[in-house]
Each structure stands twice: as structure tokens, then as C-alpha cells.
């Protein structure tokens, strides 16, 4: 939760995006809403970004303010690594590698998602209309806001990836991560018992 780690992670995310990051919306946690993080996002000019990033924060005690992010907690985090708190530095490093190098490419290039187009009320029912499922990669290629160079770089990356190999690598790293977490729990239990 230290601000240095948050600032570094946000810079890494910003560099990896094929488009310019214009806004960020945080919850009200002090790990995000602090002087260092806010200043690093607002900093612009030579050597940094062209424009400052606009920062929004959720209203306190309003869980649905970040509903589009929170809906991915189950599928992208909890079902993937569980509910354990990870404090071991080796496990954290492995988890970061797992997300950056394997899980995010797998999700972004090969896992299609539905996007809601519209909702209409018909009597007491709500009819939802969704667009055809597409991967985030396909959405980026269809976007006019992304440069042709960025799209070409994404195409090259897509061609270099194999979903089966990614899935196998994800499973192997997950086994290693779970072993580290399990060993840490066992050592803590032994310390408490002694």
C-alpha cells in the first residue's frame, strides 16, 4: 500500500497501453488518494505525458461507483488466485509476472466479452441488448482513437502468442504461486504454535 509501489505500477500500466490514458477513477482508499500518487498523475510536460490525467474518486460508501471495475474482481482476481492476502515478496513478484506476461495477454487477446448496448423497459421487465462478443484486442483494432503504429504492434504481438501455451504457462505459475502461499501459511502457523 506504499505510494511508491502504486506510482510505479500506474506508470507501468500507462506505458503498456496502446492509447493515451486520460482519466483514472479510484475508490476512496488512502493508497490511491494521497499526495504522491495524485501529483504523479497530474504531472505533465517535457519528459512525462503531454496532458495531465484527470482523477476522479468514488463517493464514500457508494459501492457501485466503480461497478465496471468491481465486476471483474470475481473473474479476474478471486477465481484466479483466491481470497488470500499475499504479503510474501517472492509471491508478489511472481504474481506481477503472472498478470503482466501471461494472464493479461490471455484475457486481452483471446477472451471475448459482451458489452451492453442499451437497456429498455418493457412493462415491468428490462430488455438488455448486447453487442456481439469481442476481445479487447478486437475492440482496440476497431477504435479510431488508436494509431496505426500501435495497432500494427498489437497485431505482431497477437501473432506471436499461442493461447494453449499461455494457458499451460498460467497453470504452471499458479501452482508455484500457491505452493509459496501454502508454505508461508504453514510457517506462520508453526510460529504461532511455538
PDB file of C-alpha atoms in Angstrom:
ATOM      1  CA  UNK A   1       0.000   0.000   0.000  1.00  0.00           C
ATOM      2  CA  UNK A   2       3.013   2.323  -0.081  1.00  0.00           C
ATOM      3  CA  UNK A   3       2.621   5.181  -2.546  1.00  0.00           C
ATOM      4  CA  UNK A   4       5.915   4.362  -4.299  1.00  0.00           C
ATOM      5  CA  UNK A   5       4.649   0.969  -5.402  1.00  0.00           C
ATOM      6  CA  UNK A   6       1.339   2.420  -6.570  1.00  0.00           C
ATOM      7  CA  UNK A   7       3.101   5.175  -8.580  1.00  0.00           C
ATOM      8  CA  UNK A   8       5.414   2.612 -10.219  1.00  0.00           C
ATOM      9  CA  UNK A   9       2.503   0.303 -11.064  1.00  0.00           C
ATOM     10  CA  UNK A  10       0.486   3.163 -12.589  1.00  0.00           C
ATOM     11  CA  UNK A  11       3.469   4.224 -14.724  1.00  0.00           C
ATOM     12  CA  UNK A  12       3.922   0.650 -15.907  1.00  0.00           C
ATOM     13  CA  UNK A  13       0.231   0.400 -16.826  1.00  0.00           C
ATOM     14  CA  UNK A  14       0.321   3.742 -18.634  1.00  0.00           C
ATOM     15  CA  UNK A  15       3.363   2.731 -20.710  1.00  0.00           C
ATOM     16  CA  UNK A  16       1.812  -0.599 -21.698  1.00  0.00           C
ATOM     17  CA  UNK A  17      -1.437   0.890 -23.044  1.00  0.00           C
ATOM     18  CA  UNK A  18      -1.705   1.378 -26.827  1.00  0.00           C
ATOM     19  CA  UNK A  19      -3.615   4.634 -26.270  1.00  0.00           C
ATOM     20  CA  UNK A  20      -3.209   7.715 -24.107  1.00  0.00           C
ATOM     21  CA  UNK A  21      -4.557   7.392 -20.570  1.00  0.00           C
ATOM     22  CA  UNK A  22      -6.824  10.396 -19.994  1.00  0.00           C
ATOM     23  CA  UNK A  23      -8.727   9.607 -16.780  1.00  0.00           C
ATOM     24  CA  UNK A  24      -8.353   7.422 -13.716  1.00  0.00           C
ATOM     25  CA  UNK A  25     -11.080   6.681 -11.189  1.00  0.00           C
ATOM     26  CA  UNK A  26     -10.084   5.435  -7.744  1.00  0.00           C
ATOM     27  CA  UNK A  27     -12.040   4.346  -4.752  1.00  0.00           C
ATOM     28  CA  UNK A  28     -11.543   6.432  -1.611  1.00  0.00           C
ATOM     29  CA  UNK A  29      -8.624   4.371  -0.299  1.00  0.00           C
ATOM     30  CA  UNK A  30      -5.590   6.213   1.040  1.00  0.00           C
ATOM     31  CA  UNK A  31      -3.280   4.053  -1.086  1.00  0.00           C
ATOM     32  CA  UNK A  32      -4.553   5.930  -4.151  1.00  0.00           C
ATOM     33  CA  UNK A  33      -5.789   9.237  -2.805  1.00  0.00           C
ATOM     34  CA  UNK A  34      -2.525  10.650  -1.497  1.00  0.00           C
ATOM     35  CA  UNK A  35      -0.202  13.480  -2.467  1.00  0.00           C
ATOM     36  CA  UNK A  36       2.414  11.371  -4.291  1.00  0.00           C
ATOM     37  CA  UNK A  37       0.005   9.358  -6.455  1.00  0.00           C
ATOM     38  CA  UNK A  38      -2.180  12.335  -7.365  1.00  0.00           C
ATOM     39  CA  UNK A  39       0.840  14.517  -8.224  1.00  0.00           C
ATOM     40  CA  UNK A  40       2.425  11.809 -10.364  1.00  0.00           C
ATOM     41  CA  UNK A  41      -0.776  11.539 -12.423  1.00  0.00           C
ATOM     42  CA  UNK A  42      -1.182  15.297 -12.783  1.00  0.00           C
ATOM     43  CA  UNK A  43       2.452  15.828 -13.781  1.00  0.00           C
ATOM     44  CA  UNK A  44       2.863  16.674 -17.451  1.00  0.00           C
ATOM     45  CA  UNK A  45       5.258  18.435 -19.753  1.00  0.00           C
ATOM     46  CA  UNK A  46       8.693  17.573 -21.041  1.00  0.00           C
ATOM     47  CA  UNK A  47       9.858  14.116 -20.055  1.00  0.00           C
ATOM     48  CA  UNK A  48       6.412  12.974 -18.914  1.00  0.00           C
ATOM     49  CA  UNK A  49       3.000  12.937 -20.573  1.00  0.00           C
ATOM     50  CA  UNK A  50       1.554  15.573 -22.892  1.00  0.00           C
ATOM     51  CA  UNK A  51      -1.541  16.259 -20.769  1.00  0.00           C
ATOM     52  CA  UNK A  52      -2.294  15.644 -17.107  1.00  0.00           C
ATOM     53  CA  UNK A  53      -4.507  12.691 -16.250  1.00  0.00           C
ATOM     54  CA  UNK A  54      -7.895  13.635 -14.830  1.00  0.00           C
ATOM     55  CA  UNK A  55      -8.521  11.963 -11.478  1.00  0.00           C
ATOM     56  CA  UNK A  56     -11.933  11.009 -10.145  1.00  0.00           C
ATOM     57  CA  UNK A  57     -12.717   9.333  -6.877  1.00  0.00           C
ATOM     58  CA  UNK A  58     -15.681   7.287  -5.822  1.00  0.00           C
ATOM     59  CA  UNK A  59     -18.046   8.669  -3.271  1.00  0.00           C
ATOM     60  CA  UNK A  60     -17.543   7.131   0.158  1.00  0.00           C
ATOM     61  CA  UNK A  61     -19.901   4.224   0.924  1.00  0.00           C
ATOM     62  CA  UNK A  62     -21.137   4.024  -2.694  1.00  0.00           C
ATOM     63  CA  UNK A  63     -20.095   0.563  -3.831  1.00  0.00           C
ATOM     64  CA  UNK A  64     -21.479   0.894  -7.348  1.00  0.00           C
ATOM     65  CA  UNK A  65     -19.410   3.937  -8.302  1.00  0.00           C
ATOM     66  CA  UNK A  66     -16.748   1.619  -9.757  1.00  0.00           C
ATOM     67  CA  UNK A  67     -19.101  -1.117 -10.892  1.00  0.00           C
ATOM     68  CA  UNK A  68     -17.366  -1.719 -14.243  1.00  0.00           C
ATOM     69  CA  UNK A  69     -14.087  -2.439 -12.482  1.00  0.00           C
ATOM     70  CA  UNK A  70     -15.577  -4.236  -9.491  1.00  0.00           C
ATOM     71  CA  UNK A  71     -17.479  -6.668 -11.731  1.00  0.00           C
ATOM     72  CA  UNK A  72     -14.127  -8.078 -12.889  1.00  0.00           C
ATOM     73  CA  UNK A  73     -12.898  -8.783  -9.337  1.00  0.00           C
ATOM     74  CA  UNK A  74     -14.532 -12.201  -9.339  1.00  0.00           C
ATOM     75  CA  UNK A  75     -13.397 -13.441 -12.750  1.00  0.00           C
ATOM     76  CA  UNK A  76     -10.022 -11.702 -12.998  1.00  0.00           C
ATOM     77  CA  UNK A  77      -8.845 -11.935  -9.390  1.00  0.00           C
ATOM     78  CA  UNK A  78     -10.840 -14.079  -6.944  1.00  0.00           C
ATOM     79  CA  UNK A  79     -11.475 -17.122  -9.163  1.00  0.00           C
ATOM     80  CA  UNK A  80      -7.906 -16.846 -10.402  1.00  0.00           C
ATOM     81  CA  UNK A  81      -5.871 -16.551  -7.173  1.00  0.00           C
ATOM     82  CA  UNK A  82      -8.437 -16.752  -4.389  1.00  0.00           C
ATOM     83  CA  UNK A  83      -9.047 -14.589  -1.350  1.00  0.00           C
ATOM     84  CA  UNK A  84      -5.673 -14.964   0.377  1.00  0.00           C
ATOM     85  CA  UNK A  85      -3.687 -11.885   1.323  1.00  0.00           C
ATOM     86  CA  UNK A  86      -0.282 -12.073  -0.344  1.00  0.00           C
ATOM     87  CA  UNK A  87       2.497 -10.438   1.658  1.00  0.00           C
ATOM     88  CA  UNK A  88       5.492 -12.567   0.635  1.00  0.00           C
ATOM     89  CA  UNK A  89       7.759 -10.574  -1.718  1.00  0.00           C
ATOM     90  CA  UNK A  90       8.579 -13.620  -3.866  1.00  0.00           C
ATOM     91  CA  UNK A  91       4.882 -14.405  -4.250  1.00  0.00           C
ATOM     92  CA  UNK A  92       4.136 -10.758  -5.088  1.00  0.00           C
ATOM     93  CA  UNK A  93       6.867 -10.696  -7.731  1.00  0.00           C
ATOM     94  CA  UNK A  94       5.593 -13.961  -9.210  1.00  0.00           C
ATOM     95  CA  UNK A  95       2.010 -12.678  -9.200  1.00  0.00           C
ATOM     96  CA  UNK A  96       3.073  -9.487 -11.002  1.00  0.00           C
ATOM     97  CA  UNK A  97       4.884 -11.539 -13.658  1.00  0.00           C
ATOM     98  CA  UNK A  98       1.894 -13.826 -13.982  1.00  0.00           C
ATOM     99  CA  UNK A  99      -0.516 -10.949 -14.612  1.00  0.00           C
ATOM    100  CA  UNK A 100       1.811  -8.899 -16.823  1.00  0.00           C
ATOM    101  CA  UNK A 101       3.258 -11.660 -19.000  1.00  0.00           C
ATOM    102  CA  UNK A 102       0.533 -14.325 -19.114  1.00  0.00           C
ATOM    103  CA  UNK A 103      -2.907 -13.588 -17.664  1.00  0.00           C
ATOM    104  CA  UNK A 104      -3.425 -10.105 -19.165  1.00  0.00           C
ATOM    105  CA  UNK A 105      -2.349 -11.154 -22.682  1.00  0.00           C
ATOM    106  CA  UNK A 106      -4.606 -14.213 -22.415  1.00  0.00           C
ATOM    107  CA  UNK A 107      -7.603 -12.122 -21.359  1.00  0.00           C
ATOM    108  CA  UNK A 108      -6.989  -9.223 -23.745  1.00  0.00           C
ATOM    109  CA  UNK A 109      -6.180 -11.216 -26.877  1.00  0.00           C
ATOM    110  CA  UNK A 110      -8.261 -14.379 -26.535  1.00  0.00           C
ATOM    111  CA  UNK A 111     -11.208 -13.927 -24.138  1.00  0.00           C
ATOM    112  CA  UNK A 112     -14.241 -12.230 -25.724  1.00  0.00           C
ATOM    113  CA  UNK A 113     -16.648 -10.239 -23.578  1.00  0.00           C
ATOM    114  CA  UNK A 114     -20.137  -8.834 -24.036  1.00  0.00           C
ATOM    115  CA  UNK A 115     -20.735  -5.095 -23.918  1.00  0.00           C
ATOM    116  CA  UNK A 116     -24.148  -3.709 -23.093  1.00  0.00           C
ATOM    117  CA  UNK A 117     -25.510  -1.518 -25.907  1.00  0.00           C
ATOM    118  CA  UNK A 118     -28.828  -0.479 -24.399  1.00  0.00           C
ATOM    119  CA  UNK A 119     -31.477  -1.231 -21.805  1.00  0.00           C
ATOM    120  CA  UNK A 120     -35.139  -0.621 -22.394  1.00  0.00           C
ATOM    121  CA  UNK A 121     -38.068  -1.064 -20.066  1.00  0.00           C
ATOM    122  CA  UNK A 122     -40.986  -3.077 -21.425  1.00  0.00           C
ATOM    123  CA  UNK A 123     -43.701  -3.034 -18.792  1.00  0.00           C
ATOM    124  CA  UNK A 124     -42.132  -4.404 -15.626  1.00  0.00           C
ATOM    125  CA  UNK A 125     -39.239  -6.084 -17.451  1.00  0.00           C
ATOM    126  CA  UNK A 126     -35.948  -4.675 -18.635  1.00  0.00           C
ATOM    127  CA  UNK A 127     -34.688  -5.867 -22.002  1.00  0.00           C
ATOM    128  CA  UNK A 128     -30.913  -5.702 -22.402  1.00  0.00           C
ATOM    129  CA  UNK A 129     -29.262  -5.626 -25.804  1.00  0.00           C
ATOM    130  CA  UNK A 130     -25.612  -6.650 -26.113  1.00  0.00           C
ATOM    131  CA  UNK A 131     -23.164  -6.284 -28.951  1.00  0.00           C
ATOM    132  CA  UNK A 132     -21.503  -9.314 -30.499  1.00  0.00           C
ATOM    133  CA  UNK A 133     -18.799 -10.671 -28.134  1.00  0.00           C
ATOM    134  CA  UNK A 134     -15.337  -9.347 -28.977  1.00  0.00           C
ATOM    135  CA  UNK A 135     -11.955  -9.421 -27.317  1.00  0.00           C
ATOM    136  CA  UNK A 136     -10.385  -6.189 -26.033  1.00  0.00           C
ATOM    137  CA  UNK A 137      -7.800  -6.675 -28.817  1.00  0.00           C
ATOM    138  CA  UNK A 138     -10.548  -6.615 -31.463  1.00  0.00           C
ATOM    139  CA  UNK A 139     -12.087  -3.520 -29.871  1.00  0.00           C
ATOM    140  CA  UNK A 140      -8.730  -1.709 -29.998  1.00  0.00           C
ATOM    141  CA  UNK A 141      -8.279  -2.597 -33.680  1.00  0.00           C
ATOM    142  CA  UNK A 142     -11.734  -1.172 -34.407  1.00  0.00           C
ATOM    143  CA  UNK A 143     -11.060   2.052 -32.475  1.00  0.00           C
ATOM    144  CA  UNK A 144     -10.258   5.257 -34.343  1.00  0.00           C
ATOM    145  CA  UNK A 145      -8.531   6.666 -31.238  1.00  0.00           C
ATOM    146  CA  UNK A 146      -5.585   4.252 -31.566  1.00  0.00           C
ATOM    147  CA  UNK A 147      -2.758   4.956 -34.004  1.00  0.00           C
ATOM    148  CA  UNK A 148      -1.961   2.611 -36.878  1.00  0.00           C
ATOM    149  CA  UNK A 149       1.527   2.003 -35.432  1.00  0.00           C
ATOM    150  CA  UNK A 150       0.034   0.844 -32.125  1.00  0.00           C
ATOM    151  CA  UNK A 151      -2.420  -1.397 -33.962  1.00  0.00           C
ATOM    152  CA  UNK A 152       0.396  -2.942 -36.004  1.00  0.00           C
ATOM    153  CA  UNK A 153       2.423  -3.588 -32.846  1.00  0.00           C
ATOM    154  CA  UNK A 154      -0.624  -5.303 -31.312  1.00  0.00           C
ATOM    155  CA  UNK A 155      -1.104  -7.433 -34.443  1.00  0.00           C
ATOM    156  CA  UNK A 156       2.520  -8.583 -34.252  1.00  0.00           C
ATOM    157  CA  UNK A 157       2.121  -9.417 -30.567  1.00  0.00           C
ATOM    158  CA  UNK A 158      -1.111 -11.310 -31.252  1.00  0.00           C
ATOM    159  CA  UNK A 159       0.589 -13.402 -33.941  1.00  0.00           C
ATOM    160  CA  UNK A 160       3.408 -14.281 -31.540  1.00  0.00           C
ATOM    161  CA  UNK A 161       1.027 -15.625 -28.867  1.00  0.00           C
ATOM    162  CA  UNK A 162      -0.355 -19.131 -28.569  1.00  0.00           C
ATOM    163  CA  UNK A 163      -3.429 -19.398 -26.299  1.00  0.00           C
ATOM    164  CA  UNK A 164      -2.760 -23.031 -25.405  1.00  0.00           C
ATOM    165  CA  UNK A 165       0.832 -22.303 -24.458  1.00  0.00           C
ATOM    166  CA  UNK A 166      -0.303 -19.262 -22.447  1.00  0.00           C
ATOM    167  CA  UNK A 167      -2.865 -21.353 -20.573  1.00  0.00           C
ATOM    168  CA  UNK A 168      -0.278 -24.024 -19.790  1.00  0.00           C
ATOM    169  CA  UNK A 169       2.212 -21.410 -18.537  1.00  0.00           C
ATOM    170  CA  UNK A 170      -0.501 -19.776 -16.421  1.00  0.00           C
ATOM    171  CA  UNK A 171      -1.299 -23.116 -14.766  1.00  0.00           C
ATOM    172  CA  UNK A 172       2.377 -23.804 -14.028  1.00  0.00           C
ATOM    173  CA  UNK A 173       2.970 -20.363 -12.476  1.00  0.00           C
ATOM    174  CA  UNK A 174      -0.252 -20.644 -10.466  1.00  0.00           C
ATOM    175  CA  UNK A 175       0.903 -23.952  -8.991  1.00  0.00           C
ATOM    176  CA  UNK A 176       4.200 -22.340  -7.985  1.00  0.00           C
ATOM    177  CA  UNK A 177       2.410 -19.308  -6.519  1.00  0.00           C
ATOM    178  CA  UNK A 178       0.010 -21.466  -4.499  1.00  0.00           C
ATOM    179  CA  UNK A 179       2.921 -23.529  -3.193  1.00  0.00           C
ATOM    180  CA  UNK A 180       4.688 -20.350  -1.980  1.00  0.00           C
ATOM    181  CA  UNK A 181       1.480 -19.102  -0.315  1.00  0.00           C
ATOM    182  CA  UNK A 182       0.826 -22.511   1.301  1.00  0.00           C
ATOM    183  CA  UNK A 183       4.408 -22.731   2.635  1.00  0.00           C
ATOM    184  CA  UNK A 184       4.148 -19.217   4.065  1.00  0.00           C
ATOM    185  CA  UNK A 185       0.865 -20.103   5.825  1.00  0.00           C
ATOM    186  CA  UNK A 186       2.382 -23.256   7.278  1.00  0.00           C
ATOM    187  CA  UNK A 187       5.423 -21.370   8.599  1.00  0.00           C
ATOM    188  CA  UNK A 188       3.142 -18.754  10.204  1.00  0.00           C
ATOM    189  CA  UNK A 189       1.074 -21.490  11.848  1.00  0.00           C
ATOM    190  CA  UNK A 190       4.261 -23.098  13.201  1.00  0.00           C
ATOM    191  CA  UNK A 191       5.401 -19.737  14.638  1.00  0.00           C
ATOM    192  CA  UNK A 192       2.027 -19.262  16.327  1.00  0.00           C
ATOM    193  CA  UNK A 193       2.073 -22.792  17.739  1.00  0.00           C
ATOM    194  CA  UNK A 194       5.568 -22.374  19.210  1.00  0.00           C
TER     195      UNK A 194
END
